[in-house]
Short mmCIF file of N, CA and C in Angstrom, two decimals:
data_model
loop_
_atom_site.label_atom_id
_atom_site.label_comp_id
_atom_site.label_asym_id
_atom_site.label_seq_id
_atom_site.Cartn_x
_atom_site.Cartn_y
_atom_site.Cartn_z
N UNK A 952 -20.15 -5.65 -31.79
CA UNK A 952 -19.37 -4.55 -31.24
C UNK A 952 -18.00 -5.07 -30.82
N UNK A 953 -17.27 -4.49 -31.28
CA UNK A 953 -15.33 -4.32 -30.57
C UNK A 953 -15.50 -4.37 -29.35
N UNK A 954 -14.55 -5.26 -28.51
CA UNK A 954 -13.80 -4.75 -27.46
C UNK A 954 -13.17 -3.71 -27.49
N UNK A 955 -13.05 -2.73 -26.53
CA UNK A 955 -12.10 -1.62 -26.71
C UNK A 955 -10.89 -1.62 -26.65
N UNK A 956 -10.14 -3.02 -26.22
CA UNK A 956 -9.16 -3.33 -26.42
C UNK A 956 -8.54 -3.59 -27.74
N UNK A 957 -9.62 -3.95 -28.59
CA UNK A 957 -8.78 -4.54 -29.76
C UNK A 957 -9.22 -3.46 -30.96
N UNK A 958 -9.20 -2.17 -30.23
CA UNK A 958 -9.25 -1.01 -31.20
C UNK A 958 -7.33 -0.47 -31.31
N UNK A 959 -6.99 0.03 -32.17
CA UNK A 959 -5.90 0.21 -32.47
C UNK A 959 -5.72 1.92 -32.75
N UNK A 960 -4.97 2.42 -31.98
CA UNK A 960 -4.53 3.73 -32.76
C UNK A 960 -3.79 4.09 -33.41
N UNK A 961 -4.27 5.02 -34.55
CA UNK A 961 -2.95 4.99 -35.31
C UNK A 961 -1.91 6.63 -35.44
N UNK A 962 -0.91 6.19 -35.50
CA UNK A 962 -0.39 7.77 -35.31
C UNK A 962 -0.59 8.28 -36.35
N UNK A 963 -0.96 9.73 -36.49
CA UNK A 963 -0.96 10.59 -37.23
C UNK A 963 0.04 12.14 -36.98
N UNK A 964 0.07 12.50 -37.86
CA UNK A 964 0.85 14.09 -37.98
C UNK A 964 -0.18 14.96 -38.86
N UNK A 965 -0.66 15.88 -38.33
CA UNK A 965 -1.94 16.62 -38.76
C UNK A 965 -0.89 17.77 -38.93
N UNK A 966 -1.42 18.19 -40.25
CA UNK A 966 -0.40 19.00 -40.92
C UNK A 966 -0.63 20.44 -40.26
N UNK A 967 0.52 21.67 -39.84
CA UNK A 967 0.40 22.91 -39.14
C UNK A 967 1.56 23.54 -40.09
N UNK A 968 1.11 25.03 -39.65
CA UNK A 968 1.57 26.11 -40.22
C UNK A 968 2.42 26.98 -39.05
N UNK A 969 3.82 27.15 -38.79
CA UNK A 969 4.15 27.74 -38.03
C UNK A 969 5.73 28.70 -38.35
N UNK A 970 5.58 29.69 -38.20
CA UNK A 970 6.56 30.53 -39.11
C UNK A 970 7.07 30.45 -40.46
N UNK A 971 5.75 30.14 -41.03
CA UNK A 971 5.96 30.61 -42.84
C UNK A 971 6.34 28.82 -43.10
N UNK A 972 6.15 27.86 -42.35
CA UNK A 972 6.27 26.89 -42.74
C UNK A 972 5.55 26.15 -42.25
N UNK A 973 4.53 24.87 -43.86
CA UNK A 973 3.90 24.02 -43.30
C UNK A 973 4.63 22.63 -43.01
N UNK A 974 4.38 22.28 -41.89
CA UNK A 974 4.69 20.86 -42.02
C UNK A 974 3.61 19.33 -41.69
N UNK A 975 4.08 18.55 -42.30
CA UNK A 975 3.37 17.36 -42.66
C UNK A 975 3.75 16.23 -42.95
N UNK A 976 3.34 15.44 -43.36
CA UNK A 976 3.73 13.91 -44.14
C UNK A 976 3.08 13.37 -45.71
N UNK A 977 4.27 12.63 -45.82
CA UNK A 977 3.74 11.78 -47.34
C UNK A 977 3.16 10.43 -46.88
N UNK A 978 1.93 11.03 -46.81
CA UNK A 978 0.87 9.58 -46.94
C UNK A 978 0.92 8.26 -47.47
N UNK A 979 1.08 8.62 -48.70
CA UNK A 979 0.86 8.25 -49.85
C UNK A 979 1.61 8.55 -51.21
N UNK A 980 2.42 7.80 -52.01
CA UNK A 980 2.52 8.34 -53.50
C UNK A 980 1.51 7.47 -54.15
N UNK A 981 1.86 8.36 -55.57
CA UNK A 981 1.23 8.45 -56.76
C UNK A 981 1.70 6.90 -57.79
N UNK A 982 1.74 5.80 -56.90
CA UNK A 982 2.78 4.99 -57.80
C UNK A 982 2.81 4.86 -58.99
N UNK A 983 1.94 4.82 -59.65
CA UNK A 983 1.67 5.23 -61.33
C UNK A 983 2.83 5.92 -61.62
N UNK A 984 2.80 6.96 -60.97
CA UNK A 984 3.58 8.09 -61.64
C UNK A 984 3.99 8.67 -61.44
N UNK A 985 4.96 8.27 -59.77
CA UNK A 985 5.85 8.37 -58.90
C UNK A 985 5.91 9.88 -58.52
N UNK A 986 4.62 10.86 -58.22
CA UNK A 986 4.22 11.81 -57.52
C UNK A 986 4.30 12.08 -56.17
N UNK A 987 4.68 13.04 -55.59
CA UNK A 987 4.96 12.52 -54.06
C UNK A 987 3.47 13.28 -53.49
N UNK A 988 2.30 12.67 -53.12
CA UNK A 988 1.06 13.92 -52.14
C UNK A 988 1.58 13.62 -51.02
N UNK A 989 1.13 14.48 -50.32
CA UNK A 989 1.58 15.28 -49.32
C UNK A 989 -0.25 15.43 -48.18
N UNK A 990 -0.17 15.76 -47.15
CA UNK A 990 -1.42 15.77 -46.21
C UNK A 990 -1.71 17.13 -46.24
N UNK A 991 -1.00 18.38 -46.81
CA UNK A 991 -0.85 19.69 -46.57
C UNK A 991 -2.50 19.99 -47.53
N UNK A 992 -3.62 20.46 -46.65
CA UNK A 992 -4.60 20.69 -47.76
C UNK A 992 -4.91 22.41 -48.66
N UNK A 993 -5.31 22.51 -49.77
CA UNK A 993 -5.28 23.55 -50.67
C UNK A 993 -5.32 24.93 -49.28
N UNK A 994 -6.21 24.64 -48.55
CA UNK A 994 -6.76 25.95 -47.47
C UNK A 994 -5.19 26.04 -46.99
N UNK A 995 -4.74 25.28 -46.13
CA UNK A 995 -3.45 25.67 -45.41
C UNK A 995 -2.62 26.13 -46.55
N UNK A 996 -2.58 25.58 -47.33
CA UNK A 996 -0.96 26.42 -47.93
C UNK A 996 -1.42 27.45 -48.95
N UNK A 997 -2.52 27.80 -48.87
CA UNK A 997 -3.40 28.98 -49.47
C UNK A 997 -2.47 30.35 -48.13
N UNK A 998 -2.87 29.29 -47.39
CA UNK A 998 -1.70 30.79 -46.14
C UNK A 998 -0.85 30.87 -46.16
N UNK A 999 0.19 30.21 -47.24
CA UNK A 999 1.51 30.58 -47.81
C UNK A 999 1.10 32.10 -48.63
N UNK A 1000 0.04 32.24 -49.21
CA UNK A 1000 0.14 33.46 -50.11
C UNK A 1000 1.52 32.77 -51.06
N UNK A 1001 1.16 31.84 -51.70
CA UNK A 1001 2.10 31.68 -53.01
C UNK A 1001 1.42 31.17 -54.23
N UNK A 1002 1.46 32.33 -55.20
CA UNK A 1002 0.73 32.59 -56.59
C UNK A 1002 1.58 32.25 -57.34
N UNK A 1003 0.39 31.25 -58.21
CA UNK A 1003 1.19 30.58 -59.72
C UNK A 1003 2.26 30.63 -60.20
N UNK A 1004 2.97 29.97 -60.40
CA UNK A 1004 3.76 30.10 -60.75
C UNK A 1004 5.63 30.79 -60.14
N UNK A 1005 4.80 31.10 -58.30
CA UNK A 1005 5.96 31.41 -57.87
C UNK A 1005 6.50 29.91 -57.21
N UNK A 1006 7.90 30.55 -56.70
CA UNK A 1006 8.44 29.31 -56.31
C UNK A 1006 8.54 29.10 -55.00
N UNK A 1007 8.19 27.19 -54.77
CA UNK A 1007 8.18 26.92 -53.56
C UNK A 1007 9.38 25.97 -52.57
N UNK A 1008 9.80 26.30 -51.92
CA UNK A 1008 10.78 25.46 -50.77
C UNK A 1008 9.90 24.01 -50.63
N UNK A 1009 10.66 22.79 -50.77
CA UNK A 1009 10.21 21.55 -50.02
C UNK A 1009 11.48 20.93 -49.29
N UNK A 1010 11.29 20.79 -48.54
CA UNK A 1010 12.09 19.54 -47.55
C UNK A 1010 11.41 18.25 -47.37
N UNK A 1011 12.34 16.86 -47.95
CA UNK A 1011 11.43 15.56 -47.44
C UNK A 1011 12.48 15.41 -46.40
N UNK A 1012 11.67 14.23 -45.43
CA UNK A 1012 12.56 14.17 -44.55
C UNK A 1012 11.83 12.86 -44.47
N UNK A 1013 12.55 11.68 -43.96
CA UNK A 1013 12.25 10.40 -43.21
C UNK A 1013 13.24 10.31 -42.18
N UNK A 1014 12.42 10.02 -41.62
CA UNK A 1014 13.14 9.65 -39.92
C UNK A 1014 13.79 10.81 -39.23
N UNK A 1015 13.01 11.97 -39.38
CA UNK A 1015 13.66 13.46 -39.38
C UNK A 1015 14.92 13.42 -40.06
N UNK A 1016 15.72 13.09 -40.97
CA UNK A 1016 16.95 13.34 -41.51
C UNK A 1016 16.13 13.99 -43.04
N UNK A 1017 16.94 14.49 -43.50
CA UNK A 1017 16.80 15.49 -44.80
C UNK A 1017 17.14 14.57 -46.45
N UNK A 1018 16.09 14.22 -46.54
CA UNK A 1018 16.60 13.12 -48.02
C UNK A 1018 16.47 13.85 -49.41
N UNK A 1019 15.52 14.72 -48.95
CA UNK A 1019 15.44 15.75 -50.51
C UNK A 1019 15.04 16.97 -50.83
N UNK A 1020 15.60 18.46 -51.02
CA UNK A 1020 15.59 19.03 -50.87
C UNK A 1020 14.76 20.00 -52.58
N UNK A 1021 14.17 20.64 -52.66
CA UNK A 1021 13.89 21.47 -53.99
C UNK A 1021 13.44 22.49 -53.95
N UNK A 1022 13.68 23.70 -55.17
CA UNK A 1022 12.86 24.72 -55.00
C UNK A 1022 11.88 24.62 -56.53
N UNK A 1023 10.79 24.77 -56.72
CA UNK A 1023 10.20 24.67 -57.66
C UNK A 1023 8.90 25.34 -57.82
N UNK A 1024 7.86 25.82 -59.23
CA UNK A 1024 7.30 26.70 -59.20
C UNK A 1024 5.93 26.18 -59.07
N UNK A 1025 5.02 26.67 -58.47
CA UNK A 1025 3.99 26.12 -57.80
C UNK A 1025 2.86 26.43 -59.70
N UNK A 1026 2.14 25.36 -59.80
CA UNK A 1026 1.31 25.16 -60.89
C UNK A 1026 0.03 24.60 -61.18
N UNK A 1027 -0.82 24.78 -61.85
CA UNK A 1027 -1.90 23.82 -62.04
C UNK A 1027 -1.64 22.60 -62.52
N UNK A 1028 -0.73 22.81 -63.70
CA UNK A 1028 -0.70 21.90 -64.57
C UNK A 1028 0.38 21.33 -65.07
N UNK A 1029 0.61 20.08 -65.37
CA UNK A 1029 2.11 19.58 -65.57
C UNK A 1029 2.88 20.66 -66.71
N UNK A 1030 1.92 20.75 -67.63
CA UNK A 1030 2.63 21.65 -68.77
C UNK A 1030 2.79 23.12 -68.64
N UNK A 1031 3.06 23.51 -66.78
CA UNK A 1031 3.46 25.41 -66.63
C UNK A 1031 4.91 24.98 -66.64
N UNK A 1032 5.66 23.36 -66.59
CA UNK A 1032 7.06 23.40 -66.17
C UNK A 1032 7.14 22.67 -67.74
N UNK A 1033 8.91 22.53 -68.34
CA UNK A 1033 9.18 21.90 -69.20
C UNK A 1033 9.94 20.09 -68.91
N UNK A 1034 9.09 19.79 -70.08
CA UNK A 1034 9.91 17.97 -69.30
C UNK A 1034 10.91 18.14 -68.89
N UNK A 1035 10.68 17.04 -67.58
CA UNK A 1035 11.99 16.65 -66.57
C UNK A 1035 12.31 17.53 -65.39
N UNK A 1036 11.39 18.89 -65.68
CA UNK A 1036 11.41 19.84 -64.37
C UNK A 1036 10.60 19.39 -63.35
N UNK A 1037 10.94 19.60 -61.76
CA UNK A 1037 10.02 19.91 -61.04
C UNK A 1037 9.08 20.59 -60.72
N UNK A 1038 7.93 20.09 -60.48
CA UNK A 1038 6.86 21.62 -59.61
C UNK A 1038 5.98 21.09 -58.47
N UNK A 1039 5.53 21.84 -57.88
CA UNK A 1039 4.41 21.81 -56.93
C UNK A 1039 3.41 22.19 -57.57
N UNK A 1040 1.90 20.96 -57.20
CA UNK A 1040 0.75 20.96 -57.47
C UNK A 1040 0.22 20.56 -56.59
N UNK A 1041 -1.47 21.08 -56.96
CA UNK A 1041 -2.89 20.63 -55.57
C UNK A 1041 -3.28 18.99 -56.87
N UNK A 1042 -3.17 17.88 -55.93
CA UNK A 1042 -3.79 16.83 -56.28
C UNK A 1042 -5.21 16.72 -56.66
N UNK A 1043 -5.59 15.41 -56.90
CA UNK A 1043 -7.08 15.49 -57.06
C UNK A 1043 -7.67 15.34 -55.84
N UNK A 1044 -7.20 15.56 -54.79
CA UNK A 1044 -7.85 15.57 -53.19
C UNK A 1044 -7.53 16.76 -52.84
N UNK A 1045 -7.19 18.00 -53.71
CA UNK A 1045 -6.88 19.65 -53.40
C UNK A 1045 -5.45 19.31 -52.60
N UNK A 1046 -4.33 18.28 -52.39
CA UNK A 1046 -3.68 18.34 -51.24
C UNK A 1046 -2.04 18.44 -51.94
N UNK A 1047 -1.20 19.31 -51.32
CA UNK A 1047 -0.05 19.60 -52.29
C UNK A 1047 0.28 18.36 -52.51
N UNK A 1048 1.11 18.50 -53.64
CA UNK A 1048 1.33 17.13 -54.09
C UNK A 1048 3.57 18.05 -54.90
N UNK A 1049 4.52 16.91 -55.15
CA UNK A 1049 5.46 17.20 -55.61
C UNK A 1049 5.68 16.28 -57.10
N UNK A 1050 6.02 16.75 -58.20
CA UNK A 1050 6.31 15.94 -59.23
C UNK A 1050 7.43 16.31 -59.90
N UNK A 1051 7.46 15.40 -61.40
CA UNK A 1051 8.63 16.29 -61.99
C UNK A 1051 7.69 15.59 -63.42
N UNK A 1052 7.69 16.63 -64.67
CA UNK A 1052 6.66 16.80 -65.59
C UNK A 1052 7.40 15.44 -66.50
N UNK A 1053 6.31 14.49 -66.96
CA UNK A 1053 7.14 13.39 -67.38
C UNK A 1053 7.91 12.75 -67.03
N UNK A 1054 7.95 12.55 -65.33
CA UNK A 1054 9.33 11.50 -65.14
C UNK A 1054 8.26 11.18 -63.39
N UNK A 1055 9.19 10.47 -62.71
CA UNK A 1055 8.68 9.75 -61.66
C UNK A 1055 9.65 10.64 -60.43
N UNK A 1056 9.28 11.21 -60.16
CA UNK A 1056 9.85 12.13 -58.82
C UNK A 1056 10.27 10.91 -57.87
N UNK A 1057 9.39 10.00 -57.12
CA UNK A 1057 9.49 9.66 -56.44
C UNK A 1057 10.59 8.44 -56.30
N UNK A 1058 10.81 8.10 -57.69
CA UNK A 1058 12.14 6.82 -57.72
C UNK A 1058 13.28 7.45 -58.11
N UNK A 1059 13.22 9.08 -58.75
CA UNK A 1059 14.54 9.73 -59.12
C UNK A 1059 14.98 10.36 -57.92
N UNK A 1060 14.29 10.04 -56.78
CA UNK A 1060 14.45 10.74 -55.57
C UNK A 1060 14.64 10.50 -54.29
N UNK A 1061 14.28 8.64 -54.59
CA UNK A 1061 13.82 7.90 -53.54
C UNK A 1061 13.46 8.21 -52.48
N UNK A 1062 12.35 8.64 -52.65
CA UNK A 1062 11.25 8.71 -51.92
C UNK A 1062 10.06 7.82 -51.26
N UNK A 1063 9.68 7.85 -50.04
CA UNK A 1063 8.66 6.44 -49.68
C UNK A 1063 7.69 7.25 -49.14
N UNK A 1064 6.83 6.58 -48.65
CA UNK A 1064 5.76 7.52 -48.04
C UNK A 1064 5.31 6.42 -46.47
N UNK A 1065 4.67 7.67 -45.72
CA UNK A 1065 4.21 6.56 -44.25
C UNK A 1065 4.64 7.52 -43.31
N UNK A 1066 4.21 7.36 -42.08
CA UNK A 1066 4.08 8.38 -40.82
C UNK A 1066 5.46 8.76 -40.59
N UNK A 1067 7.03 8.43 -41.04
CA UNK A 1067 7.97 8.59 -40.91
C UNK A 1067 8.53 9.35 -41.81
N UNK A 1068 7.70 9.38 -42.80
CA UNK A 1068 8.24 10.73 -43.97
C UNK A 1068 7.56 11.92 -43.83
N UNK A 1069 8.29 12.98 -43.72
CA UNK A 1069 7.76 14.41 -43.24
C UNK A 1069 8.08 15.15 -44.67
N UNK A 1070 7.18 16.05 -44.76
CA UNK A 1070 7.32 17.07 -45.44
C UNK A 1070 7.65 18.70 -44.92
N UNK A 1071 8.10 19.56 -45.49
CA UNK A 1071 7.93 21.14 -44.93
C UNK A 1071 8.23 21.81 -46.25
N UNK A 1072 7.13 22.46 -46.19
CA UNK A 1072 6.57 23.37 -47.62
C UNK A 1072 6.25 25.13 -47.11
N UNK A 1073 7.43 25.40 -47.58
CA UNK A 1073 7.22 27.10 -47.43
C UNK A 1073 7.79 28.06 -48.76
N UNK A 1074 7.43 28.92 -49.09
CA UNK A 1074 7.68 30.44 -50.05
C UNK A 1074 9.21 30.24 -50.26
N UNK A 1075 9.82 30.46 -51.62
CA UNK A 1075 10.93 30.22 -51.50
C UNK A 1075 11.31 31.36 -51.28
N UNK A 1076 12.80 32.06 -50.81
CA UNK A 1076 13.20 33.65 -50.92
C UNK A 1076 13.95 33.78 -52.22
#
């Protein structure tokens, strides 16, 4: 058994929904294939009410400053956008995820991931 001292906490940002916008963090990319997922899961942004193919608002942010901004059309599948476009997709963990079809989002964008990169994912107007 641990001392309870030498247990460690770790910060988290548990993703919320608050005036038409979720916000969250990039965990994790896709390094393969420079995908950005996101902590936002299929249920929460199911309460966006945003159907196939409509388009979605993202804001990345590290260190709360604004590094990348897009609007793009929410999809199953890489092939609803044409190479080199962006879209929003549910990962293989159901959890939004950002790409661009054939290319590496995350180095054309520089993008990192870790408790200091935020996301906010809402309906575009």
């Amino acid at each position: 058994m641990l001392p309870s001292e030498s247990v460690v906490k770790l910060s988290y940002q548990k993703p919320v929904l608050k005036n038409g916008t979720i916000r969250g963090i990039v965990p994790v990319l896709d390094d393969k294939y420079g995908n950005v997922w996101t902590n936002i899961p299929k249920s929460l942004f199911e309460e966006l009410q945003i159907g196939l193919h409509n388009k979605v608002q993202v804001r990345i942010l590290h260190g709360g400053k604004e590094v990348d901004k897009l609007v793009a059309p929410f999809e199953h599948s890489f092939g609803g956008v044409a190479k080199g476009k962006p879209l929003v997709y549910l990962n293989s963990l159901l959890d939004v995820a950002v790409a661009i079809s054939q290319g590496n989002y995350a180095r054309q964008h520089h993008i990192g991931s870790g408790l200091d990169w935020q996301v906010e994912v809402s309906k575009a107007k």
